[in-house]
């Protein structure tokens, strides 16, 4: 049944539209059903802090691609504590090096432009407007993926073009994640100096209400291609200090990135998209594994009472 | 480095904090790098519709648990086209049946209460306020997980307590997903008639800006425990009609739920949490597989120009 907005409201809370005959099925006794609900923990009855009472502690860590150590890699990031917390990560698209263009120039300029716009009243704490203004002000040749988040009054606003990412962890569980947008495998949406480019209109914009104790993990694809979400949850729940957590995440991602046997998120995705070792290697039971060598940028933010 | 909000703004776009020596690594030639960026598709240069010009087409489908067909299962849902689109799914916690309480009563009352609140000016299009009011107005014994979304002016606001879920698909890619919150495996956060309960304060609240052509898939855990995100993307991109898409998703989830060999999201999660077949079965190479028999509720919404 299709309901358009022009029709009157339809309420079907007790209706089911289709039924089938009961079928035999096997249940596994070791799986607990939801019968233990009465033993579930209760919510904290203390009133939560007001949104104005929240702020962020932030730790950062960047490990450049091994071949780009001297120049500091091609990722760029910015952390502001003016007028709410603004976090930015940009990742210069490496293919420009083949055209004798330093891919770091565009990402760094983009991030610097965002930093210049922070506090501008016309930005109005809107990540998409920050992206729009920062992109418009670039003069370098190149392109970059970018993620911008603004935390103010307990609300985190996120805008992302491409495959930089952000996760939120609450009480040991992931409660929010961005998703990468790409044209095809390993070719993300990106802001560019070319006339053919994505724009702020292509940014995926989302918002999540945060609570004291929540942890934000933001980074370039060098982090998320090499480390699983469950590993991120594990690291941030065992590292209270945000700087230690950022370093631990970057180190783990780096270790995975140079481990040719590790079945990373990147290699899983590659195989799912049909990229694998040649057939004659498959005959010997081989498959494409390993992490992805890349610049790894990590920003960890923890929500605290001011 | 930890930066608190009280410090002046810090800009480190060109700084790297740590470096290691270049290491040898093997690359797989079949993996395309990002060098093909110039061939990436451009963004549409036509101006996007204004937010006020967007609305939803909605299709729904519910398949009750095979043992609960006569009563219509214990899920409840509601779709409103008044004052913006409000979508609600609630899932009655089945453990109450052991106490001779019909688990459907609480979920149905909760959803009916949300429907009564739609359009109330004090609600202000806020899913969390809808959840608060609907919970406060319940008189039935029981408990339920619930997800409420409000679509207005191009913005989708979502509030969720427990493991009902919502996904957004744009141009064949998932761009947004909720995450289940639970106390432990298969015991989700839930609103309850008991004094020990989660409340609207436990709702995960998020917002995503939608575009024309985006597809929302909302449902109970009976959908998301039995069907992978990639399958959801595949189904909605091959079914333009929202009713057909909702039916196809429910049917696929139902087929998986009765397939004891299918390695479902539920069985993957169960094994990851340590629930598996006894050791002597593992000796024979067996493992816990199969879908999860449950009520399956699916709502599919597609953003269109009004």
Coordinates of C-alpha atoms in Angstrom, one line a residue:
Chain A
X1 CA 0.0 0.0 0.0
X2 CA 1.4 3.4 -1.0
X3 CA 0.4 6.4 1.1
X4 CA 1.1 9.8 -0.3
X5 CA 1.2 12.9 1.8
X6 CA -2.0 14.1 0.3
X7 CA -4.1 11.3 1.8
X8 CA -5.6 11.4 5.3
X9 CA -3.6 9.8 8.0
X10 CA -3.7 6.1 8.2
X11 CA -3.4 4.1 11.4
X12 CA -2.8 0.4 11.2
X13 CA -1.2 -0.5 14.5
X14 CA -3.1 -3.7 14.9
X15 CA -3.3 -4.8 11.3
X16 CA -1.1 -7.4 9.6
X17 CA -1.1 -7.5 5.9
X18 CA 0.1 -11.0 5.3
X19 CA 0.4 -14.2 7.1
X20 CA 1.8 -17.6 6.5
X21 CA 1.2 -21.0 8.1
X22 CA 3.3 -21.8 11.1
X23 CA 6.4 -23.8 10.0
X24 CA 8.6 -26.1 11.9
X25 CA 11.8 -24.6 13.0
X26 CA 14.7 -25.5 15.2
X27 CA 15.7 -23.3 18.0
X28 CA 19.1 -23.3 19.6
X29 CA 18.9 -23.5 23.4
X30 CA 22.0 -21.5 24.0
X31 CA 20.4 -18.4 22.6
X32 CA 18.8 -16.4 25.3
X33 CA 15.5 -14.9 24.4
X34 CA 14.2 -11.6 25.7
X35 CA 12.7 -13.2 28.7
X36 CA 15.2 -11.7 31.1
X37 CA 14.0 -8.1 30.6
X38 CA 13.2 -7.6 34.2
X39 CA 16.9 -8.0 35.0
X40 CA 17.9 -5.4 32.5
X41 CA 19.6 -2.4 34.0
X42 CA 17.5 0.6 34.8
X43 CA 18.1 4.1 33.4
X44 CA 19.9 6.5 35.6
X45 CA 17.2 8.5 37.4
X46 CA 19.5 11.5 38.0
X47 CA 18.6 14.4 35.8
X48 CA 21.0 14.7 32.8
X49 CA 23.2 17.8 32.5
X50 CA 21.7 20.5 30.4
X51 CA 23.0 20.8 26.9
X52 CA 24.8 24.0 27.7
X53 CA 26.9 22.2 30.3
X54 CA 28.6 19.9 27.9
X55 CA 32.0 20.3 26.2
X56 CA 34.6 18.1 24.6
X57 CA 38.0 16.8 25.6
X58 CA 39.9 16.2 22.4
X59 CA 43.0 14.1 21.5
X60 CA 44.6 13.7 18.1
X61 CA 47.1 11.5 16.3
X62 CA 48.4 11.3 12.8
X63 CA 50.6 8.7 11.2
X64 CA 51.6 9.5 7.7
X65 CA 51.9 7.0 4.9
X66 CA 55.4 5.4 5.2
X67 CA 56.4 6.9 1.8
X68 CA 55.2 10.4 2.8
X69 CA 56.7 10.8 6.2
X70 CA 59.0 13.7 5.4
X71 CA 56.2 15.8 4.0
X72 CA 53.8 14.8 6.8
X73 CA 51.4 12.9 4.6
X74 CA 48.4 14.3 2.7
X75 CA 45.8 14.3 5.4
X76 CA 45.0 17.5 7.2
X77 CA 43.0 18.2 10.3
X78 CA 41.8 21.0 12.6
X79 CA 40.4 21.2 16.1
X80 CA 38.8 24.4 17.4
X81 CA 37.6 25.3 20.8
X82 CA 36.1 28.6 19.8
X83 CA 32.3 29.0 19.7
X84 CA 31.6 25.3 20.2
X85 CA 33.9 22.5 19.0
X86 CA 34.7 22.2 15.4
X87 CA 36.5 19.2 14.2
X88 CA 37.7 18.8 10.6
X89 CA 39.6 16.0 8.7
X90 CA 40.5 16.2 5.0
X91 CA 42.3 13.6 2.9
X92 CA 44.1 14.8 -0.2
X93 CA 43.4 12.5 -3.2
X94 CA 46.7 10.8 -3.9
X95 CA 46.2 10.4 -7.7
X96 CA 47.2 14.1 -8.2
X97 CA 50.8 13.1 -7.6
X98 CA 50.8 11.5 -11.0
X99 CA 50.1 15.0 -12.4
X100 CA 53.0 16.5 -10.4
X101 CA 50.6 18.1 -8.0
X102 CA 51.2 17.7 -4.3
X103 CA 47.9 16.2 -3.0
X104 CA 48.5 17.7 0.4
X105 CA 48.1 21.3 -0.9
X106 CA 44.3 21.0 -1.5
X107 CA 43.5 19.2 1.7
X108 CA 45.5 21.6 3.8
X109 CA 44.0 24.6 2.2
X110 CA 40.5 23.3 2.6
X111 CA 41.1 22.7 6.3
X112 CA 42.7 26.1 6.8
X113 CA 39.7 27.7 5.1
X114 CA 37.3 25.9 7.5
X115 CA 39.4 27.1 10.4
X116 CA 39.0 30.7 9.1
X117 CA 35.3 30.4 8.9
X118 CA 34.7 29.1 12.4
X119 CA 32.8 31.7 14.4
X120 CA 31.5 33.4 11.3
X121 CA 27.8 34.2 12.0
X122 CA 26.7 33.2 8.5
X123 CA 28.0 29.7 9.1
X124 CA 25.5 29.3 11.9
X125 CA 27.2 26.1 13.1
X126 CA 26.2 24.3 9.9
X127 CA 28.9 21.9 8.7
X128 CA 27.5 22.1 5.1
X129 CA 28.0 25.9 5.1
X130 CA 31.5 25.4 6.4
X131 CA 32.2 23.0 3.6
X132 CA 30.7 25.3 1.0
X133 CA 32.7 28.3 2.1
X134 CA 35.9 26.4 2.5
X135 CA 35.6 24.8 -0.9
X136 CA 34.8 28.1 -2.6
X137 CA 37.9 29.8 -1.1
X138 CA 40.4 27.2 -2.3
X139 CA 42.9 28.2 -5.0
X140 CA 45.1 25.1 -5.0
X141 CA 44.9 22.4 -7.6
X142 CA 43.8 19.0 -6.3
X143 CA 40.9 17.4 -4.5
X144 CA 40.1 16.0 -1.1
X145 CA 37.5 14.1 0.9
X146 CA 36.4 16.0 4.0
X147 CA 34.4 15.6 7.2
X148 CA 33.3 18.5 9.4
X149 CA 31.6 18.2 12.7
X150 CA 30.3 20.9 15.0
X151 CA 29.4 20.2 18.7
X152 CA 27.3 22.8 20.4
X153 CA 24.7 22.6 23.1
X154 CA 24.9 18.8 23.3
X155 CA 24.3 18.4 19.6
X156 CA 26.8 17.0 17.1
X157 CA 26.3 18.1 13.5
X158 CA 28.2 16.3 10.9
X159 CA 28.8 16.9 7.2
X160 CA 30.8 14.6 5.0
X161 CA 31.9 14.4 1.4
X162 CA 33.6 11.1 0.6
X163 CA 35.1 8.5 2.9
X164 CA 36.4 10.2 6.0
X165 CA 34.3 9.0 8.9
X166 CA 32.9 9.5 12.3
X167 CA 31.7 7.1 15.0
X168 CA 30.0 7.7 18.4
X169 CA 30.4 5.2 21.2
X170 CA 28.1 5.3 24.2
X171 CA 28.4 2.9 27.2
X172 CA 30.5 0.5 25.2
X173 CA 28.2 0.4 22.2
X174 CA 28.4 2.1 18.9
X175 CA 25.4 4.3 18.5
X176 CA 26.3 6.3 15.3
X177 CA 28.4 5.9 12.2
X178 CA 28.8 7.8 9.0
X179 CA 28.9 5.9 5.8
X180 CA 31.4 6.5 2.9
X181 CA 30.1 7.7 -0.4
X182 CA 32.0 6.7 -3.5
X183 CA 31.6 6.6 -7.3
X184 CA 33.1 3.2 -7.4
X185 CA 35.5 1.1 -5.3
X186 CA 38.3 3.3 -3.9
X187 CA 37.0 6.4 -5.7
X188 CA 35.2 8.5 -3.1
X189 CA 33.1 11.6 -3.6
X190 CA 35.5 14.5 -3.3
X191 CA 35.7 18.3 -3.4
X192 CA 38.0 19.4 -6.2
X193 CA 39.6 22.3 -8.0
X194 CA 38.1 20.9 -11.3
X195 CA 34.9 22.2 -12.7
X196 CA 33.6 18.6 -12.5
X197 CA 33.4 18.1 -8.8
X198 CA 31.2 17.3 -5.9
X199 CA 30.0 20.2 -3.9
X200 CA 28.6 20.9 -0.4
X201 CA 25.2 19.8 -1.8
X202 CA 26.7 16.2 -2.0
X203 CA 27.6 16.2 1.7
X204 CA 25.7 13.7 3.8
X205 CA 24.5 15.8 6.7
X206 CA 23.5 14.2 10.0
X207 CA 23.0 15.1 13.6
X208 CA 23.2 13.2 16.8
X209 CA 22.3 14.2 20.4
X210 CA 25.2 13.4 22.7
X211 CA 25.4 12.6 26.4
X212 CA 28.1 13.1 28.9
X213 CA 30.5 10.2 28.6
X214 CA 29.9 9.7 24.8
X215 CA 33.1 9.3 22.7
X216 CA 33.5 10.6 19.2
X217 CA 36.1 9.0 16.9
X218 CA 36.7 10.9 13.7
X219 CA 39.3 10.1 11.1
X220 CA 40.4 9.6 7.5
X221 CA 39.8 6.4 5.6
X222 CA 43.3 5.3 6.6
X223 CA 41.7 4.6 10.0
X224 CA 38.5 3.0 9.0
X225 CA 39.9 0.9 6.2
X226 CA 42.3 -0.8 8.7
X227 CA 40.3 -1.1 11.9
X228 CA 36.9 -2.7 12.6
X229 CA 34.2 -0.9 14.5
X230 CA 34.3 -3.4 17.3
X231 CA 38.1 -2.7 17.7
X232 CA 37.3 1.0 17.9
X233 CA 34.7 0.4 20.6
X234 CA 37.2 -1.8 22.5
X235 CA 40.0 0.8 22.3
X236 CA 38.0 3.7 23.5
X237 CA 36.3 1.8 26.3
X238 CA 39.7 0.8 27.6
X239 CA 41.4 4.2 27.2
X240 CA 39.8 6.9 29.3
X241 CA 42.4 9.5 28.2
X242 CA 41.5 10.9 24.7
X243 CA 45.1 11.3 23.7
X244 CA 46.0 7.8 24.6
X245 CA 42.9 6.5 22.8
X246 CA 43.8 8.5 19.6
X247 CA 47.3 7.1 19.7
X248 CA 46.1 3.5 20.4
X249 CA 43.6 3.7 17.5
X250 CA 46.2 5.1 15.1
X251 CA 48.8 2.5 16.2
X252 CA 46.4 -0.4 15.8
X253 CA 45.3 0.9 12.4
X254 CA 48.9 1.3 11.4
X255 CA 49.9 -2.2 12.5
X256 CA 47.0 -3.6 10.5
X257 CA 47.9 -1.6 7.5
X258 CA 51.3 -3.2 7.2
X259 CA 50.1 -6.7 8.0
X260 CA 49.6 -8.5 4.7
X261 CA 47.8 -11.4 6.4
X262 CA 45.2 -9.2 8.2
X263 CA 41.7 -9.4 6.8
X264 CA 41.0 -5.7 7.1
X265 CA 37.8 -3.9 6.4
X266 CA 39.5 -2.7 3.2
X267 CA 40.3 -6.2 2.0
X268 CA 36.8 -7.5 2.9
X269 CA 35.3 -4.7 0.9
X270 CA 37.7 -5.3 -2.0
X271 CA 36.8 -8.9 -2.3
X272 CA 33.1 -8.1 -1.9
X273 CA 33.5 -5.8 -4.9
X274 CA 35.2 -8.4 -7.0
X275 CA 38.8 -7.4 -6.5
X276 CA 40.9 -10.4 -5.6
X277 CA 44.1 -12.3 -6.4
X278 CA 44.2 -14.0 -9.8
X279 CA 42.4 -17.3 -10.3
X280 CA 45.6 -19.4 -10.2
X281 CA 46.3 -18.1 -6.8
X282 CA 42.8 -18.9 -5.6
X283 CA 43.5 -22.5 -6.7
X284 CA 46.1 -22.6 -3.9
X285 CA 43.6 -21.2 -1.4
X286 CA 45.0 -17.7 -1.5
X287 CA 42.9 -14.6 -1.3
X288 CA 43.4 -10.8 -1.2
X289 CA 44.1 -9.9 2.4
X290 CA 46.0 -7.2 4.2
X291 CA 45.5 -3.7 5.4
X292 CA 45.7 -0.5 3.3
X293 CA 48.8 1.7 3.6
X294 CA 47.6 5.2 3.9
X295 CA 47.9 8.4 6.1
X296 CA 46.0 7.7 9.3
X297 CA 44.4 10.6 11.1
X298 CA 42.5 10.1 14.3
X299 CA 40.6 12.6 16.5
X300 CA 39.0 11.3 19.7
X301 CA 36.5 13.6 21.5
X302 CA 34.9 12.8 24.8
X303 CA 31.8 14.6 26.1
X304 CA 32.2 16.0 29.6
X305 CA 30.4 18.4 31.8
X306 CA 31.9 21.9 31.6
Chain B
X1 CA 47.5 16.1 23.3
X2 CA 44.2 16.9 25.0
X3 CA 42.5 20.2 24.2
X4 CA 39.8 21.4 26.5
X5 CA 37.1 23.9 25.5
X6 CA 38.6 26.5 27.7
X7 CA 41.8 26.8 25.7
X8 CA 42.3 29.0 22.7
X9 CA 41.7 27.5 19.3
X10 CA 44.4 25.2 18.0
X11 CA 45.2 24.8 14.3
X12 CA 47.4 21.9 13.3
X13 CA 46.5 21.2 9.7
X14 CA 50.1 20.6 8.6
X15 CA 51.5 19.0 11.7
X16 CA 52.1 15.3 12.1
X17 CA 52.7 14.0 15.6
X18 CA 54.4 10.8 14.9
X19 CA 56.2 9.1 12.1
X20 CA 57.8 5.8 11.4
X21 CA 60.3 4.6 8.9
X22 CA 59.0 3.5 5.5
X23 CA 58.5 -0.2 5.5
X24 CA 58.3 -2.7 2.6
X25 CA 54.9 -3.7 1.7
X26 CA 53.2 -5.6 -1.1
X27 CA 50.5 -4.1 -3.2
X28 CA 47.9 -6.0 -5.2
X29 CA 47.8 -4.7 -8.7
X30 CA 44.1 -5.5 -9.2
X31 CA 43.2 -2.9 -6.6
X32 CA 42.6 0.4 -8.3
X33 CA 43.9 3.4 -6.4
X34 CA 42.2 6.8 -6.4
X35 CA 44.0 8.0 -9.5
X36 CA 40.8 7.8 -11.6
X37 CA 39.2 10.7 -9.8
X38 CA 39.0 12.8 -13.0
X39 CA 36.6 10.2 -14.4
X40 CA 34.4 10.4 -11.4
X41 CA 30.8 11.5 -12.1
X42 CA 30.1 15.1 -11.5
X43 CA 27.4 16.4 -9.3
X44 CA 24.1 17.4 -10.8
X45 CA 24.3 21.2 -11.4
X46 CA 20.5 21.6 -11.4
X47 CA 19.4 23.3 -8.2
X48 CA 17.9 20.8 -5.7
X49 CA 14.3 21.1 -4.7
X50 CA 13.6 23.2 -1.7
X51 CA 13.0 21.3 1.5
X52 CA 9.4 22.3 1.5
X53 CA 8.8 20.6 -1.8
X54 CA 9.7 17.1 -0.5
X55 CA 7.3 14.4 0.8
X56 CA 7.3 10.7 1.2
X57 CA 5.7 7.7 -0.6
X58 CA 5.3 5.0 2.0
X59 CA 4.7 1.2 1.7
X60 CA 4.4 -1.2 4.6
X61 CA 4.4 -4.9 5.2
X62 CA 4.2 -7.1 8.3
X63 CA 4.7 -10.8 8.6
X64 CA 3.9 -12.1 12.1
X65 CA 5.9 -14.8 13.8
X66 CA 4.6 -18.2 12.6
X67 CA 3.3 -19.0 16.0
X68 CA 1.6 -15.7 16.4
X69 CA -0.3 -15.4 13.1
X70 CA -3.8 -15.5 14.5
X71 CA -3.2 -12.5 16.8
X72 CA -1.2 -10.6 14.2
X73 CA 2.1 -10.8 16.1
X74 CA 3.4 -8.4 18.7
X75 CA 4.9 -5.7 16.5
X76 CA 2.8 -2.5 15.9
X77 CA 3.3 0.3 13.5
X78 CA 1.8 3.6 12.4
X79 CA 2.2 5.8 9.4
X80 CA 0.8 9.4 9.4
X81 CA 0.6 11.9 6.6
X82 CA -0.6 14.7 8.8
X83 CA 1.8 17.6 9.5
X84 CA 4.8 15.9 8.1
X85 CA 5.4 12.2 7.9
X86 CA 5.5 10.3 11.2
X87 CA 6.6 6.7 11.1
X88 CA 6.5 4.5 14.2
X89 CA 7.5 0.8 14.8
X90 CA 7.3 -0.8 18.2
X91 CA 8.1 -4.4 19.1
X92 CA 6.5 -6.0 22.2
X93 CA 9.0 -7.8 24.3
X94 CA 8.0 -11.5 24.0
X95 CA 9.2 -12.5 27.5
X96 CA 6.0 -11.1 29.0
X97 CA 4.0 -14.1 27.7
X98 CA 5.7 -16.1 30.4
X99 CA 3.9 -14.0 32.9
X100 CA 0.6 -14.4 31.1
X101 CA 0.7 -10.9 29.7
X102 CA 0.1 -10.4 26.0
X103 CA 3.2 -8.7 24.7
X104 CA 1.3 -7.1 21.9
X105 CA -0.8 -4.9 24.3
X106 CA 2.0 -2.6 25.3
X107 CA 3.5 -2.1 21.8
X108 CA 0.1 -1.4 20.3
X109 CA -0.9 1.0 23.0
X110 CA 2.5 2.8 22.7
X111 CA 2.0 3.2 18.9
X112 CA -1.6 4.3 19.3
X113 CA -0.4 6.9 21.8
X114 CA 2.2 8.3 19.4
X115 CA -0.5 8.5 16.7
X116 CA -2.7 10.6 19.1
X117 CA 0.2 13.0 19.8
X118 CA 1.0 13.7 16.1
X119 CA 0.2 17.3 15.3
X120 CA 0.3 18.4 19.0
X121 CA 2.2 21.7 19.0
X122 CA 4.1 20.8 22.1
X123 CA 5.6 17.8 20.3
X124 CA 7.3 20.2 17.9
X125 CA 8.3 17.4 15.5
X126 CA 10.6 15.9 18.1
X127 CA 10.7 12.1 18.2
X128 CA 11.9 12.1 21.7
X129 CA 9.0 14.1 22.9
X130 CA 6.7 11.8 21.0
X131 CA 8.3 8.8 22.8
X132 CA 8.0 10.6 26.2
X133 CA 4.4 11.4 25.8
X134 CA 3.4 8.0 24.4
X135 CA 5.2 6.2 27.2
X136 CA 3.7 8.3 29.9
X137 CA 0.2 7.6 28.5
X138 CA 0.5 3.8 28.5
X139 CA -1.6 1.8 31.0
X140 CA -0.9 -1.7 29.7
X141 CA 1.5 -4.1 31.4
X142 CA 4.5 -5.0 29.3
X143 CA 7.4 -3.4 27.5
X144 CA 8.5 -2.7 24.0
X145 CA 11.3 -1.3 21.8
X146 CA 10.3 1.6 19.7
X147 CA 11.6 3.8 16.8
X148 CA 9.9 7.0 15.8
X149 CA 10.8 9.2 12.8
X150 CA 9.5 12.5 11.7
X151 CA 10.1 13.8 8.2
X152 CA 9.5 17.5 7.7
X153 CA 11.1 20.1 5.5
X154 CA 13.6 17.6 4.0
X155 CA 14.9 16.6 7.5
X156 CA 14.4 13.2 9.0
X157 CA 14.5 13.1 12.8
X158 CA 14.8 9.8 14.4
X159 CA 14.5 8.6 18.0
X160 CA 15.0 5.0 19.0
X161 CA 14.9 3.0 22.2
X162 CA 16.2 -0.6 21.7
X163 CA 16.7 -2.6 18.5
X164 CA 14.1 -1.4 16.0
X165 CA 16.0 0.2 13.2
X166 CA 16.2 2.6 10.2
X167 CA 18.4 2.8 7.2
X168 CA 18.6 5.5 4.5
X169 CA 19.8 4.6 1.0
X170 CA 20.9 7.2 -1.6
X171 CA 21.9 6.4 -5.2
X172 CA 22.5 2.7 -4.4
X173 CA 24.6 3.3 -1.3
X174 CA 23.6 3.2 2.4
X175 CA 24.2 6.6 3.9
X176 CA 22.7 6.3 7.4
X177 CA 21.9 3.6 9.9
X178 CA 20.7 3.4 13.4
X179 CA 22.4 1.1 15.9
X180 CA 20.6 -1.2 18.3
X181 CA 21.2 -0.5 22.0
X182 CA 21.0 -3.4 24.4
X183 CA 21.9 -4.4 27.9
X184 CA 23.3 -7.7 26.8
X185 CA 22.8 -10.0 23.8
X186 CA 19.1 -10.2 22.8
X187 CA 18.0 -7.9 25.7
X188 CA 17.4 -4.5 24.1
X189 CA 16.8 -1.2 25.8
X190 CA 13.0 -0.9 26.1
X191 CA 10.2 1.2 27.4
X192 CA 8.3 -0.6 30.1
X193 CA 5.3 -0.5 32.5
X194 CA 7.7 -1.3 35.3
X195 CA 9.3 1.3 37.5
X196 CA 12.7 0.0 36.4
X197 CA 12.7 1.0 32.7
X198 CA 14.4 3.0 30.1
X199 CA 12.8 6.3 29.2
X200 CA 12.8 8.9 26.4
X201 CA 16.1 10.1 27.8
X202 CA 17.7 6.8 26.7
X203 CA 16.5 7.3 23.1
X204 CA 19.3 7.7 20.6
X205 CA 18.3 10.8 18.7
X206 CA 19.7 11.6 15.2
X207 CA 18.8 13.6 12.2
X208 CA 19.7 13.2 8.5
X209 CA 19.1 15.6 5.7
X210 CA 17.3 13.8 2.9
X211 CA 17.2 14.4 -0.9
X212 CA 14.6 13.5 -3.5
X213 CA 15.1 9.8 -4.4
X214 CA 16.4 8.8 -1.0
X215 CA 14.8 5.7 0.4
X216 CA 14.1 5.0 4.1
X217 CA 13.8 1.5 5.4
X218 CA 12.4 1.2 8.9
X219 CA 11.5 -1.9 10.8
X220 CA 11.6 -4.2 13.8
X221 CA 14.6 -6.4 14.6
X222 CA 12.8 -9.2 12.8
X223 CA 13.9 -7.4 9.6
X224 CA 17.4 -6.4 10.6
X225 CA 18.3 -9.7 12.3
X226 CA 17.5 -11.6 9.2
X227 CA 18.7 -9.5 6.3
X228 CA 22.1 -7.8 5.6
X229 CA 22.4 -4.1 4.8
X230 CA 23.7 -5.0 1.4
X231 CA 20.6 -7.0 0.7
X232 CA 18.5 -4.0 1.8
X233 CA 20.3 -1.8 -0.7
X234 CA 19.9 -4.3 -3.4
X235 CA 16.2 -4.8 -2.8
X236 CA 15.3 -1.1 -2.7
X237 CA 17.4 -0.2 -5.7
X238 CA 15.6 -2.9 -7.8
X239 CA 12.1 -2.1 -6.5
X240 CA 10.9 1.4 -7.4
X241 CA 7.5 0.9 -5.9
X242 CA 7.6 1.3 -2.1
X243 CA 4.9 -1.3 -1.5
X244 CA 6.8 -3.9 -3.6
X245 CA 10.0 -3.0 -1.9
X246 CA 8.5 -3.5 1.6
X247 CA 7.0 -6.8 0.6
X248 CA 10.2 -8.0 -1.0
X249 CA 12.2 -7.0 2.1
X250 CA 9.8 -8.8 4.4
X251 CA 9.6 -11.9 2.3
X252 CA 13.4 -12.1 2.1
X253 CA 13.8 -11.6 5.8
X254 CA 11.1 -14.2 6.4
X255 CA 12.8 -16.7 4.1
X256 CA 16.1 -16.2 5.9
X257 CA 14.4 -16.5 9.3
X258 CA 13.3 -20.0 8.6
X259 CA 16.5 -21.1 6.9
X260 CA 18.5 -23.0 9.5
X261 CA 21.6 -22.9 7.2
X262 CA 21.6 -19.2 6.5
X263 CA 24.4 -17.3 8.3
X264 CA 22.2 -14.4 9.3
X265 CA 23.2 -11.1 11.0
X266 CA 21.6 -12.6 14.1
X267 CA 23.7 -15.8 14.0
X268 CA 26.9 -13.9 13.2
X269 CA 26.2 -11.6 16.2
X270 CA 25.4 -14.6 18.4
X271 CA 28.7 -16.3 17.6
X272 CA 30.6 -13.0 18.1
X273 CA 29.0 -12.8 21.6
X274 CA 30.0 -16.4 22.4
X275 CA 26.7 -18.1 21.8
X276 CA 27.3 -21.2 19.7
X277 CA 26.6 -24.9 19.4
X278 CA 28.2 -27.2 22.1
X279 CA 31.9 -28.0 21.8
X280 CA 31.2 -31.6 20.6
X281 CA 29.2 -30.3 17.7
X282 CA 32.1 -27.9 16.8
X283 CA 34.3 -31.0 16.6
X284 CA 32.2 -32.0 13.6
X285 CA 32.6 -28.6 12.0
X286 CA 29.2 -27.4 13.0
X287 CA 28.4 -23.9 14.1
X288 CA 25.3 -21.9 15.1
X289 CA 23.6 -20.6 12.0
X290 CA 20.1 -19.7 10.9
X291 CA 17.8 -16.8 10.9
X292 CA 15.7 -15.6 13.8
X293 CA 12.0 -16.4 13.8
X294 CA 10.2 -13.2 14.8
X295 CA 7.6 -10.7 13.8
X296 CA 8.9 -8.8 10.7
X297 CA 7.7 -5.2 10.2
X298 CA 8.9 -3.2 7.2
X299 CA 8.2 0.4 6.3
X300 CA 9.7 1.8 3.1
X301 CA 9.5 5.5 2.5
X302 CA 10.8 7.2 -0.7
X303 CA 11.4 10.9 -0.9
X304 CA 9.7 12.6 -3.8
X305 CA 8.9 16.1 -4.9
X306 CA 5.4 17.2 -3.7

